[in-house]
Amino acid sequence: MLHVFQSGWTGIGRKMPDSGGQVNKAKAPTPFMAQYLSIKAQHPDALLFFRMGDFYELFFEDAVRAADILSITLTARGEYDGKPIPMAGVPYHAAEGYLAKLIKSGERVAVCEQTESPAEAKKRGSKSIVNRDIVRIVTPGTITEDTLLPPKQGQALVAIAFTSGGAEAALAACDVSTGYFEVRNFAPEAIGETLSALPITELLLTDADAERPLSMAMIEALRPSLTHRPNSSASVKSGERLLKETFKVAALDAYGSFSKAELSACAILLDYLSITQAGADIRLDPPARGAATPALAIDPATRASLEIDTAINGTRQGTLLATVDRTLTAPGARLLGSSLARPETTAHVISARHDAIEFFLANDHLRETIRKALNAAPDLERARSRIRLGRGGPRDLAAIGIALKAGEKAVSEVTRASTNPPPLIESALQALTLSNAPELSSLTHDLGQALQEDLPALARDGNFIALGWDSALDEARSLKSDSRRIIAELQTKYADQTAIPSLKIKFNNVLGYFIDVTARHADPMMQAPLAETFIHRQTLASNVRFSTPELSELAGKISRADDIAKGRELAIFETFAHRIETQSIPLTAAAHALAELDVAAASAEWATESGAIRPTLSERPIFEADGLRHPVVEAALRKQGDGFTANALSLDASGDAAPRLALVTGPNMAGKSIYLRQACLAVILAQAGLYVPARSLTLGLADRVFSRVGASDDLSRGRSTFMVEMVETAAILTQATANSFVILDEVGRGTSTYDGLAIAWAAVEHLHNTNKCRALFATHYHELTGLADDLASATNLSLRAKEWKDDLVFLHDVQPGPADRSYGVQVARLAGLPPRAVKRAEQVLKRLEASPDAVDALPLFAAAEEPEAIEITATHPALDLLNTIDPDTLTPREALDLIYKLKDQG
């Protein structure tokens, strides 16, 4: 779904129309409503979660929209301008679940908290209302809560900026949940493939840049959650200033030189973060700059066609990523997803990843122990980021300590194994070796000692610091514990004094501690002599509540002890948060190291399960595969107990060792599309640094992969299936280079036969003569197979099928040469076409095959001729022999002799 938010004079998006004239009337609002309207005006486009005690309340149009999305009760509270004020609310403790629904539906939510207690407000006057302020704007790209984020999927808030002439473009992207920050330039025409490689949850564009044709095409293709920003937010000077403020530096030299487009993108992103964080410090890691060599380019159409990380139905199931993912940690899963989304084009980087997998394949027991250690590691990346943003709690502290201990365990296991790990593994182990980082080691130890086993979600809930860690806290807790014992003793004393065994001492947030008795026991307590001790506080329908000076004094002591204990725990929490902030860089390195270990070990695990092999990288533009398999299809067949037919493929863009282009023919359902896709997926897997399901693969690195396999119409853009096909084919023919890898299937099928044949013919020639890239071209136009004789470096391949007893059997193996026929009518029979329609198709086919011009003479509405009756005039000797046999009485030897007799008589 595409959610677009227009820029307005304030806030983060579009101006909202006046809600039926409700909000801007001359009549003066109450102080409470004036406070609400003032805060709402700061962000008119966002739903306002207005904190009132234990609830977040919504009013006016916000309440109507939220009630509809969340399926909660819409009620009313008071009146404004003579009309009831619509109101809806959600419990504070369950707010995250409601936030998730609102964000998923495309809403933004401004969270407004009480910034003081009611008691503090009363100090300013009995009628003073509690001060409130917006503490955060929750948008699709700024979520940090675990409950709102898929753990194995990254998120990216991305800002795009162009130079004034549009000749240069850059992006600034961050994952607020981990602190990752990236800045890089890209070619404006590559905007689609650049952004489709990122897990974009929210895209920021200025109003002017959003109107550029390239941007409009990208938005239509990717359908991101789009937020428009004012043109003024893309100031180059603002970008430089905000970078310096964010990282508290006087100069940016340490981060390299930034282009004007990069600074503009940074300005948009950091300004937006400042607004959504309500002025709080922006907590991001230093910017990662664009790599010296670009990633393997994969355009949006190719990603959709190959289902790399998102299936056609929009889910993860059935994708390449889901098939190969054996990671045990959330950061590891996100790193693997990023590697597949942006495969490498640098040989030494790819080889380093292959070396890491090979290391774990060679050390099975070590891999098992490492994976066992990693399985206990929480999400260090996101826990660290939440602590830095001030949104973390005791559980995040524990997660950091446990993850670091898991890393330390992994280091000790490798050390014990006395192996010689490759550079990638060695680098990860160094980042996890706590003896190399004394402060990190001390933090890990202290977290383990300071925290209790059972932890609350929020620090303000208290009771998360272990006994014995802090003497002042222990003292306050002791006083609190003793006071409660005294309360119990006091209850017994009062019950005896009043002769009311059911008397209880209870507590609530309004009265504090009070004495509770049933209504029938209350009268004696209101009369002498008990009335001199017990002070009436409240009368309810069935209960009456009292207090005593002694109880009030004790309640004060307990309250002070509780406040002291909670205050002390909060101070300890803040101390740990500060220590984590000072160790942010080594913590980031440790988190990445854990992810690297997880991906390498998990990839080795998958390679073992699937029989995948290490590809050999070549400097020549070749693709030489033997026993190549489609990982996703093979996994699905394996679950059903079936096997996969592996096939070979040899391509050479130079034409020296093999043809550069192969024309693939064969009947539908024979496996042409799978054959094409598995070759393209092999390139992606190999360049992502993973093993490939094959007996062998030698690969010359590709700069781009293109897949045009299967197409559907795009009604929202007014494009037919054929138009979509032509747009995608045009992109391939204009962008593919000699180092690209291309697969095309059924080009030209969506128009008339001769038009389609002509287009397919021209496309084959262009790929061969102009692009000169490795290419697979599947087609049902058998006329094209003759091009293999005319083109210097082209060949024919076909998927075999056999007819047996009027059935068509698909063998799924590839052989040299073109297919002998298409078997379209047989496939139609398999698909369940009525027998009469199949018979008619066979008749028409025979006439057309005999004389192509016969199409004009075909009777349009002729009935299918009835099949001639088959008269059996004689019996066969083999049948006579079989009629004399009782199969249930045959011994194995007799059965074998019978087979030989039948063979002789056949």
PDB file of N, CA and C in Angstrom, residues 542-627:
ATOM      1  N   SER A 542     -21.023  -1.081  50.020  1.00  0.00           N
ATOM      2  CA  SER A 542     -20.948  -2.238  50.924  1.00  0.00           C
ATOM      3  C   SER A 542     -19.763  -2.172  51.877  1.00  0.00           C
ATOM      4  N   ASN A 543     -18.908  -1.153  51.721  1.00  0.00           N
ATOM      5  CA  ASN A 543     -17.723  -1.047  52.569  1.00  0.00           C
ATOM      6  C   ASN A 543     -17.552   0.374  53.067  1.00  0.00           C
ATOM      7  N   VAL A 544     -16.866   0.493  54.203  1.00  0.00           N
ATOM      8  CA  VAL A 544     -16.525   1.809  54.754  1.00  0.00           C
ATOM      9  C   VAL A 544     -15.036   1.798  55.057  1.00  0.00           C
ATOM     10  N   ARG A 545     -14.382   2.915  54.771  1.00  0.00           N
ATOM     11  CA  ARG A 545     -12.936   2.980  54.902  1.00  0.00           C
ATOM     12  C   ARG A 545     -12.525   3.995  55.965  1.00  0.00           C
ATOM     13  N   PHE A 546     -11.473   3.634  56.738  1.00  0.00           N
ATOM     14  CA  PHE A 546     -10.988   4.466  57.847  1.00  0.00           C
ATOM     15  C   PHE A 546      -9.470   4.573  57.774  1.00  0.00           C
ATOM     16  N   SER A 547      -8.980   5.482  58.600  1.00  0.00           N
ATOM     17  CA  SER A 547      -7.529   5.607  58.769  1.00  0.00           C
ATOM     18  C   SER A 547      -7.260   5.887  60.237  1.00  0.00           C
ATOM     19  N   THR A 548      -5.965   5.856  60.602  1.00  0.00           N
ATOM     20  CA  THR A 548      -5.545   6.232  61.958  1.00  0.00           C
ATOM     21  C   THR A 548      -4.267   7.032  61.833  1.00  0.00           C
ATOM     22  N   PRO A 549      -3.945   7.888  62.820  1.00  0.00           N
ATOM     23  CA  PRO A 549      -2.666   8.626  62.769  1.00  0.00           C
ATOM     24  C   PRO A 549      -1.474   7.677  62.646  1.00  0.00           C
ATOM     25  N   GLU A 550      -1.554   6.539  63.341  1.00  0.00           N
ATOM     26  CA  GLU A 550      -0.457   5.577  63.305  1.00  0.00           C
ATOM     27  C   GLU A 550      -0.275   5.006  61.894  1.00  0.00           C
ATOM     28  N   LEU A 551      -1.401   4.675  61.252  1.00  0.00           N
ATOM     29  CA  LEU A 551      -1.338   4.116  59.899  1.00  0.00           C
ATOM     30  C   LEU A 551      -0.830   5.154  58.899  1.00  0.00           C
ATOM     31  N   SER A 552      -1.280   6.406  59.056  1.00  0.00           N
ATOM     32  CA  SER A 552      -0.830   7.469  58.156  1.00  0.00           C
ATOM     33  C   SER A 552       0.668   7.696  58.268  1.00  0.00           C
ATOM     34  N   GLU A 553       1.187   7.661  59.477  1.00  0.00           N
ATOM     35  CA  GLU A 553       2.627   7.849  59.680  1.00  0.00           C
ATOM     36  C   GLU A 553       3.414   6.692  59.047  1.00  0.00           C
ATOM     37  N   LEU A 554       2.910   5.485  59.261  1.00  0.00           N
ATOM     38  CA  LEU A 554       3.581   4.319  58.693  1.00  0.00           C
ATOM     39  C   LEU A 554       3.531   4.335  57.170  1.00  0.00           C
ATOM     40  N   ALA A 555       2.373   4.761  56.636  1.00  0.00           N
ATOM     41  CA  ALA A 555       2.225   4.854  55.183  1.00  0.00           C
ATOM     42  C   ALA A 555       3.241   5.816  54.602  1.00  0.00           C
ATOM     43  N   GLY A 556       3.485   6.932  55.307  1.00  0.00           N
ATOM     44  CA  GLY A 556       4.484   7.890  54.850  1.00  0.00           C
ATOM     45  C   GLY A 556       5.869   7.282  54.797  1.00  0.00           C
ATOM     46  N   LYS A 557       6.201   6.494  55.823  1.00  0.00           N
ATOM     47  CA  LYS A 557       7.510   5.844  55.843  1.00  0.00           C
ATOM     48  C   LYS A 557       7.656   4.856  54.679  1.00  0.00           C
ATOM     49  N   ILE A 558       6.595   4.071  54.454  1.00  0.00           N
ATOM     50  CA  ILE A 558       6.641   3.087  53.366  1.00  0.00           C
ATOM     51  C   ILE A 558       6.781   3.793  52.021  1.00  0.00           C
ATOM     52  N   SER A 559       5.993   4.879  51.849  1.00  0.00           N
ATOM     53  CA  SER A 559       6.042   5.622  50.590  1.00  0.00           C
ATOM     54  C   SER A 559       7.427   6.187  50.344  1.00  0.00           C
ATOM     55  N   ARG A 560       8.007   6.747  51.415  1.00  0.00           N
ATOM     56  CA  ARG A 560       9.349   7.315  51.250  1.00  0.00           C
ATOM     57  C   ARG A 560      10.361   6.222  50.943  1.00  0.00           C
ATOM     58  N   ALA A 561      10.218   5.068  51.623  1.00  0.00           N
ATOM     59  CA  ALA A 561      11.146   3.968  51.361  1.00  0.00           C
ATOM     60  C   ALA A 561      10.997   3.470  49.934  1.00  0.00           C
ATOM     61  N   ASP A 562       9.752   3.381  49.457  1.00  0.00           N
ATOM     62  CA  ASP A 562       9.503   2.928  48.089  1.00  0.00           C
ATOM     63  C   ASP A 562      10.088   3.918  47.085  1.00  0.00           C
ATOM     64  N   ASP A 563       9.865   5.209  47.350  1.00  0.00           N
ATOM     65  CA  ASP A 563      10.408   6.233  46.457  1.00  0.00           C
ATOM     66  C   ASP A 563      11.938   6.196  46.446  1.00  0.00           C
ATOM     67  N   ILE A 564      12.515   6.016  47.634  1.00  0.00           N
ATOM     68  CA  ILE A 564      13.979   5.950  47.721  1.00  0.00           C
ATOM     69  C   ILE A 564      14.504   4.756  46.932  1.00  0.00           C
ATOM     70  N   ALA A 565      13.827   3.595  47.077  1.00  0.00           N
ATOM     71  CA  ALA A 565      14.267   2.387  46.381  1.00  0.00           C
ATOM     72  C   ALA A 565      14.138   2.550  44.868  1.00  0.00           C
ATOM     73  N   LYS A 566      13.002   3.063  44.409  1.00  0.00           N
ATOM     74  CA  LYS A 566      12.817   3.244  42.973  1.00  0.00           C
ATOM     75  C   LYS A 566      13.776   4.281  42.414  1.00  0.00           C
ATOM     76  N   GLY A 567      13.964   5.352  43.170  1.00  0.00           N
ATOM     77  CA  GLY A 567      14.911   6.379  42.732  1.00  0.00           C
ATOM     78  C   GLY A 567      16.315   5.834  42.620  1.00  0.00           C
ATOM     79  N   ARG A 568      16.689   5.001  43.600  1.00  0.00           N
ATOM     80  CA  ARG A 568      18.035   4.420  43.558  1.00  0.00           C
ATOM     81  C   ARG A 568      18.186   3.473  42.368  1.00  0.00           C
ATOM     82  N   GLU A 569      17.158   2.670  42.099  1.00  0.00           N
ATOM     83  CA  GLU A 569      17.227   1.747  40.959  1.00  0.00           C
ATOM     84  C   GLU A 569      17.296   2.519  39.639  1.00  0.00           C
ATOM     85  N   LEU A 570      16.526   3.589  39.542  1.00  0.00           N
ATOM     86  CA  LEU A 570      16.584   4.399  38.320  1.00  0.00           C
ATOM     87  C   LEU A 570      17.970   5.009  38.130  1.00  0.00           C
ATOM     88  N   ALA A 571      18.584   5.417  39.230  1.00  0.00           N
ATOM     89  CA  ALA A 571      19.941   5.976  39.144  1.00  0.00           C
ATOM     90  C   ALA A 571      20.933   4.910  38.677  1.00  0.00           C
ATOM     91  N   ILE A 572      20.790   3.702  39.192  1.00  0.00           N
ATOM     92  CA  ILE A 572      21.674   2.606  38.762  1.00  0.00           C
ATOM     93  C   ILE A 572      21.449   2.308  37.275  1.00  0.00           C
ATOM     94  N   PHE A 573      20.176   2.317  36.869  1.00  0.00           N
ATOM     95  CA  PHE A 573      19.857   2.079  35.456  1.00  0.00           C
ATOM     96  C   PHE A 573      20.526   3.134  34.573  1.00  0.00           C
ATOM     97  N   GLU A 574      20.425   4.394  34.965  1.00  0.00           N
ATOM     98  CA  GLU A 574      21.024   5.470  34.181  1.00  0.00           C
ATOM     99  C   GLU A 574      22.543   5.337  34.127  1.00  0.00           C
ATOM    100  N   THR A 575      23.137   4.851  35.214  1.00  0.00           N
ATOM    101  CA  THR A 575      24.589   4.641  35.224  1.00  0.00           C
ATOM    102  C   THR A 575      24.972   3.590  34.186  1.00  0.00           C
ATOM    103  N   PHE A 576      24.218   2.507  34.152  1.00  0.00           N
ATOM    104  CA  PHE A 576      24.481   1.470  33.146  1.00  0.00           C
ATOM    105  C   PHE A 576      24.243   2.010  31.735  1.00  0.00           C
ATOM    106  N   ALA A 577      23.183   2.807  31.562  1.00  0.00           N
ATOM    107  CA  ALA A 577      22.897   3.383  30.243  1.00  0.00           C
ATOM    108  C   ALA A 577      24.045   4.269  29.786  1.00  0.00           C
ATOM    109  N   HIS A 578      24.615   5.029  30.708  1.00  0.00           N
ATOM    110  CA  HIS A 578      25.753   5.890  30.367  1.00  0.00           C
ATOM    111  C   HIS A 578      26.965   5.045  29.971  1.00  0.00           C
ATOM    112  N   ARG A 579      27.201   3.970  30.700  1.00  0.00           N
ATOM    113  CA  ARG A 579      28.327   3.103  30.368  1.00  0.00           C
ATOM    114  C   ARG A 579      28.138   2.476  28.983  1.00  0.00           C
ATOM    115  N   ILE A 580      26.911   2.120  28.666  1.00  0.00           N
ATOM    116  CA  ILE A 580      26.625   1.555  27.345  1.00  0.00           C
ATOM    117  C   ILE A 580      26.849   2.598  26.261  1.00  0.00           C
ATOM    118  N   GLU A 581      26.468   3.835  26.529  1.00  0.00           N
ATOM    119  CA  GLU A 581      26.692   4.906  25.562  1.00  0.00           C
ATOM    120  C   GLU A 581      28.184   5.099  25.304  1.00  0.00           C
ATOM    121  N   THR A 582      28.986   5.052  26.343  1.00  0.00           N
ATOM    122  CA  THR A 582      30.430   5.245  26.161  1.00  0.00           C
ATOM    123  C   THR A 582      31.075   4.055  25.443  1.00  0.00           C
ATOM    124  N   GLN A 583      30.418   2.886  25.509  1.00  0.00           N
ATOM    125  CA  GLN A 583      30.941   1.687  24.842  1.00  0.00           C
ATOM    126  C   GLN A 583      30.173   1.379  23.547  1.00  0.00           C
ATOM    127  N   SER A 584      29.557   2.389  22.982  1.00  0.00           N
ATOM    128  CA  SER A 584      28.681   2.162  21.832  1.00  0.00           C
ATOM    129  C   SER A 584      29.430   1.569  20.637  1.00  0.00           C
ATOM    130  N   ILE A 585      30.625   2.082  20.356  1.00  0.00           N
ATOM    131  CA  ILE A 585      31.369   1.599  19.178  1.00  0.00           C
ATOM    132  C   ILE A 585      31.797   0.137  19.343  1.00  0.00           C
ATOM    133  N   PRO A 586      32.442  -0.254  20.458  1.00  0.00           N
ATOM    134  CA  PRO A 586      32.769  -1.679  20.607  1.00  0.00           C
ATOM    135  C   PRO A 586      31.539  -2.580  20.702  1.00  0.00           C
ATOM    136  N   LEU A 587      30.442  -2.054  21.239  1.00  0.00           N
ATOM    137  CA  LEU A 587      29.213  -2.842  21.264  1.00  0.00           C
ATOM    138  C   LEU A 587      28.680  -3.075  19.850  1.00  0.00           C
ATOM    139  N   THR A 588      28.771  -2.055  19.013  1.00  0.00           N
ATOM    140  CA  THR A 588      28.365  -2.207  17.616  1.00  0.00           C
ATOM    141  C   THR A 588      29.217  -3.266  16.929  1.00  0.00           C
ATOM    142  N   ALA A 589      30.528  -3.207  17.167  1.00  0.00           N
ATOM    143  CA  ALA A 589      31.442  -4.190  16.571  1.00  0.00           C
ATOM    144  C   ALA A 589      31.116  -5.602  17.064  1.00  0.00           C
ATOM    145  N   ALA A 590      30.801  -5.730  18.346  1.00  0.00           N
ATOM    146  CA  ALA A 590      30.459  -7.039  18.899  1.00  0.00           C
ATOM    147  C   ALA A 590      29.159  -7.570  18.294  1.00  0.00           C
ATOM    148  N   ALA A 591      28.180  -6.692  18.137  1.00  0.00           N
ATOM    149  CA  ALA A 591      26.903  -7.109  17.545  1.00  0.00           C
ATOM    150  C   ALA A 591      27.102  -7.596  16.124  1.00  0.00           C
ATOM    151  N   HIS A 592      27.914  -6.859  15.353  1.00  0.00           N
ATOM    152  CA  HIS A 592      28.180  -7.263  13.967  1.00  0.00           C
ATOM    153  C   HIS A 592      28.963  -8.570  13.929  1.00  0.00           C
ATOM    154  N   ALA A 593      29.886  -8.742  14.867  1.00  0.00           N
ATOM    155  CA  ALA A 593      30.681  -9.968  14.922  1.00  0.00           C
ATOM    156  C   ALA A 593      29.793 -11.179  15.191  1.00  0.00           C
ATOM    157  N   LEU A 594      28.867 -11.049  16.133  1.00  0.00           N
ATOM    158  CA  LEU A 594      27.931 -12.140  16.402  1.00  0.00           C
ATOM    159  C   LEU A 594      27.114 -12.481  15.158  1.00  0.00           C
ATOM    160  N   ALA A 595      26.691 -11.447  14.435  1.00  0.00           N
ATOM    161  CA  ALA A 595      25.912 -11.675  13.214  1.00  0.00           C
ATOM    162  C   ALA A 595      26.757 -12.379  12.156  1.00  0.00           C
ATOM    163  N   GLU A 596      28.022 -11.967  12.016  1.00  0.00           N
ATOM    164  CA  GLU A 596      28.919 -12.597  11.031  1.00  0.00           C
ATOM    165  C   GLU A 596      29.127 -14.077  11.355  1.00  0.00           C
ATOM    166  N   LEU A 597      29.367 -14.389  12.623  1.00  0.00           N
ATOM    167  CA  LEU A 597      29.541 -15.787  13.031  1.00  0.00           C
ATOM    168  C   LEU A 597      28.268 -16.586  12.741  1.00  0.00           C
ATOM    169  N   ASP A 598      27.137 -15.988  13.044  1.00  0.00           N
ATOM    170  CA  ASP A 598      25.859 -16.664  12.848  1.00  0.00           C
ATOM    171  C   ASP A 598      25.631 -16.969  11.371  1.00  0.00           C
ATOM    172  N   VAL A 599      25.871 -15.990  10.505  1.00  0.00           N
ATOM    173  CA  VAL A 599      25.649 -16.173   9.070  1.00  0.00           C
ATOM    174  C   VAL A 599      26.587 -17.240   8.509  1.00  0.00           C
ATOM    175  N   ALA A 600      27.861 -17.196   8.898  1.00  0.00           N
ATOM    176  CA  ALA A 600      28.821 -18.173   8.383  1.00  0.00           C
ATOM    177  C   ALA A 600      28.458 -19.589   8.827  1.00  0.00           C
ATOM    178  N   ALA A 601      28.173 -19.763  10.118  1.00  0.00           N
ATOM    179  CA  ALA A 601      27.826 -21.087  10.628  1.00  0.00           C
ATOM    180  C   ALA A 601      26.495 -21.561  10.047  1.00  0.00           C
ATOM    181  N   ALA A 602      25.534 -20.659   9.931  1.00  0.00           N
ATOM    182  CA  ALA A 602      24.229 -21.019   9.387  1.00  0.00           C
ATOM    183  C   ALA A 602      24.334 -21.386   7.910  1.00  0.00           C
ATOM    184  N   SER A 603      25.162 -20.675   7.165  1.00  0.00           N
ATOM    185  CA  SER A 603      25.339 -20.968   5.739  1.00  0.00           C
ATOM    186  C   SER A 603      25.999 -22.329   5.551  1.00  0.00           C
ATOM    187  N   ALA A 604      26.928 -22.658   6.439  1.00  0.00           N
ATOM    188  CA  ALA A 604      27.538 -23.993   6.397  1.00  0.00           C
ATOM    189  C   ALA A 604      26.494 -25.059   6.716  1.00  0.00           C
ATOM    190  N   GLU A 605      25.618 -24.751   7.651  1.00  0.00           N
ATOM    191  CA  GLU A 605      24.552 -25.692   8.010  1.00  0.00           C
ATOM    192  C   GLU A 605      23.652 -25.943   6.807  1.00  0.00           C
ATOM    193  N   TRP A 606      23.255 -24.875   6.113  1.00  0.00           N
ATOM    194  CA  TRP A 606      22.402 -25.039   4.934  1.00  0.00           C
ATOM    195  C   TRP A 606      23.135 -25.773   3.825  1.00  0.00           C
ATOM    196  N   ALA A 607      24.409 -25.460   3.629  1.00  0.00           N
ATOM    197  CA  ALA A 607      25.192 -26.139   2.591  1.00  0.00           C
ATOM    198  C   ALA A 607      25.252 -27.637   2.851  1.00  0.00           C
ATOM    199  N   THR A 608      25.382 -28.016   4.115  1.00  0.00           N
ATOM    200  CA  THR A 608      25.412 -29.437   4.477  1.00  0.00           C
ATOM    201  C   THR A 608      24.067 -30.091   4.178  1.00  0.00           C
ATOM    202  N   GLU A 609      22.993 -29.426   4.558  1.00  0.00           N
ATOM    203  CA  GLU A 609      21.654 -29.980   4.338  1.00  0.00           C
ATOM    204  C   GLU A 609      21.333 -30.137   2.851  1.00  0.00           C
ATOM    205  N   SER A 610      21.719 -29.153   2.061  1.00  0.00           N
ATOM    206  CA  SER A 610      21.288 -29.098   0.662  1.00  0.00           C
ATOM    207  C   SER A 610      22.317 -29.647  -0.319  1.00  0.00           C
ATOM    208  N   GLY A 611      23.505 -29.971   0.158  1.00  0.00           N
ATOM    209  CA  GLY A 611      24.548 -30.424  -0.755  1.00  0.00           C
ATOM    210  C   GLY A 611      25.078 -29.309  -1.634  1.00  0.00           C
ATOM    211  N   ALA A 612      25.069 -28.091  -1.112  1.00  0.00           N
ATOM    212  CA  ALA A 612      25.578 -26.944  -1.878  1.00  0.00           C
ATOM    213  C   ALA A 612      27.105 -26.946  -1.862  1.00  0.00           C
ATOM    214  N   ILE A 613      27.681 -26.362  -2.895  1.00  0.00           N
ATOM    215  CA  ILE A 613      29.142 -26.358  -3.041  1.00  0.00           C
ATOM    216  C   ILE A 613      29.678 -24.930  -3.133  1.00  0.00           C
ATOM    217  N   ARG A 614      30.983 -24.817  -2.920  1.00  0.00           N
ATOM    218  CA  ARG A 614      31.630 -23.511  -3.042  1.00  0.00           C
ATOM    219  C   ARG A 614      31.862 -23.210  -4.515  1.00  0.00           C
ATOM    220  N   PRO A 615      31.360 -22.088  -5.001  1.00  0.00           N
ATOM    221  CA  PRO A 615      31.604 -21.735  -6.405  1.00  0.00           C
ATOM    222  C   PRO A 615      33.041 -21.261  -6.610  1.00  0.00           C
ATOM    223  N   THR A 616      33.564 -21.530  -7.785  1.00  0.00           N
ATOM    224  CA  THR A 616      34.893 -21.035  -8.161  1.00  0.00           C
ATOM    225  C   THR A 616      34.717 -19.725  -8.918  1.00  0.00           C
ATOM    226  N   LEU A 617      35.400 -18.691  -8.474  1.00  0.00           N
ATOM    227  CA  LEU A 617      35.285 -17.377  -9.116  1.00  0.00           C
ATOM    228  C   LEU A 617      36.328 -17.252 -10.212  1.00  0.00           C
ATOM    229  N   SER A 618      35.910 -16.705 -11.329  1.00  0.00           N
ATOM    230  CA  SER A 618      36.792 -16.564 -12.492  1.00  0.00           C
ATOM    231  C   SER A 618      36.814 -15.117 -12.949  1.00  0.00           C
ATOM    232  N   GLU A 619      37.906 -14.728 -13.566  1.00  0.00           N
ATOM    233  CA  GLU A 619      37.985 -13.385 -14.135  1.00  0.00           C
ATOM    234  C   GLU A 619      37.368 -13.337 -15.522  1.00  0.00           C
ATOM    235  N   ARG A 620      37.077 -14.481 -16.090  1.00  0.00           N
ATOM    236  CA  ARG A 620      36.446 -14.533 -17.413  1.00  0.00           C
ATOM    237  C   ARG A 620      34.934 -14.478 -17.256  1.00  0.00           C
ATOM    238  N   PRO A 621      34.207 -13.939 -18.213  1.00  0.00           N
ATOM    239  CA  PRO A 621      32.736 -13.794 -18.092  1.00  0.00           C
ATOM    240  C   PRO A 621      32.009 -15.095 -18.420  1.00  0.00           C
ATOM    241  N   ILE A 622      32.214 -16.114 -17.580  1.00  0.00           N
ATOM    242  CA  ILE A 622      31.645 -17.420 -17.865  1.00  0.00           C
ATOM    243  C   ILE A 622      30.642 -17.833 -16.798  1.00  0.00           C
ATOM    244  N   PHE A 623      29.846 -18.816 -17.155  1.00  0.00           N
ATOM    245  CA  PHE A 623      28.949 -19.490 -16.214  1.00  0.00           C
ATOM    246  C   PHE A 623      29.011 -20.956 -16.582  1.00  0.00           C
ATOM    247  N   GLU A 624      29.726 -21.732 -15.803  1.00  0.00           N
ATOM    248  CA  GLU A 624      29.945 -23.146 -16.096  1.00  0.00           C
ATOM    249  C   GLU A 624      29.435 -23.956 -14.908  1.00  0.00           C
ATOM    250  N   ALA A 625      28.223 -24.536 -15.041  1.00  0.00           N
ATOM    251  CA  ALA A 625      27.597 -25.249 -13.930  1.00  0.00           C
ATOM    252  C   ALA A 625      27.301 -26.686 -14.318  1.00  0.00           C
ATOM    253  N   ASP A 626      27.509 -27.567 -13.366  1.00  0.00           N
ATOM    254  CA  ASP A 626      27.132 -28.971 -13.537  1.00  0.00           C
ATOM    255  C   ASP A 626      26.248 -29.371 -12.356  1.00  0.00           C
ATOM    256  N   GLY A 627      25.169 -30.072 -12.651  1.00  0.00           N
ATOM    257  CA  GLY A 627      24.273 -30.509 -11.583  1.00  0.00           C
ATOM    258  C   GLY A 627      23.622 -29.359 -10.845  1.00  0.00           C
TER     259      GLY A 627
END
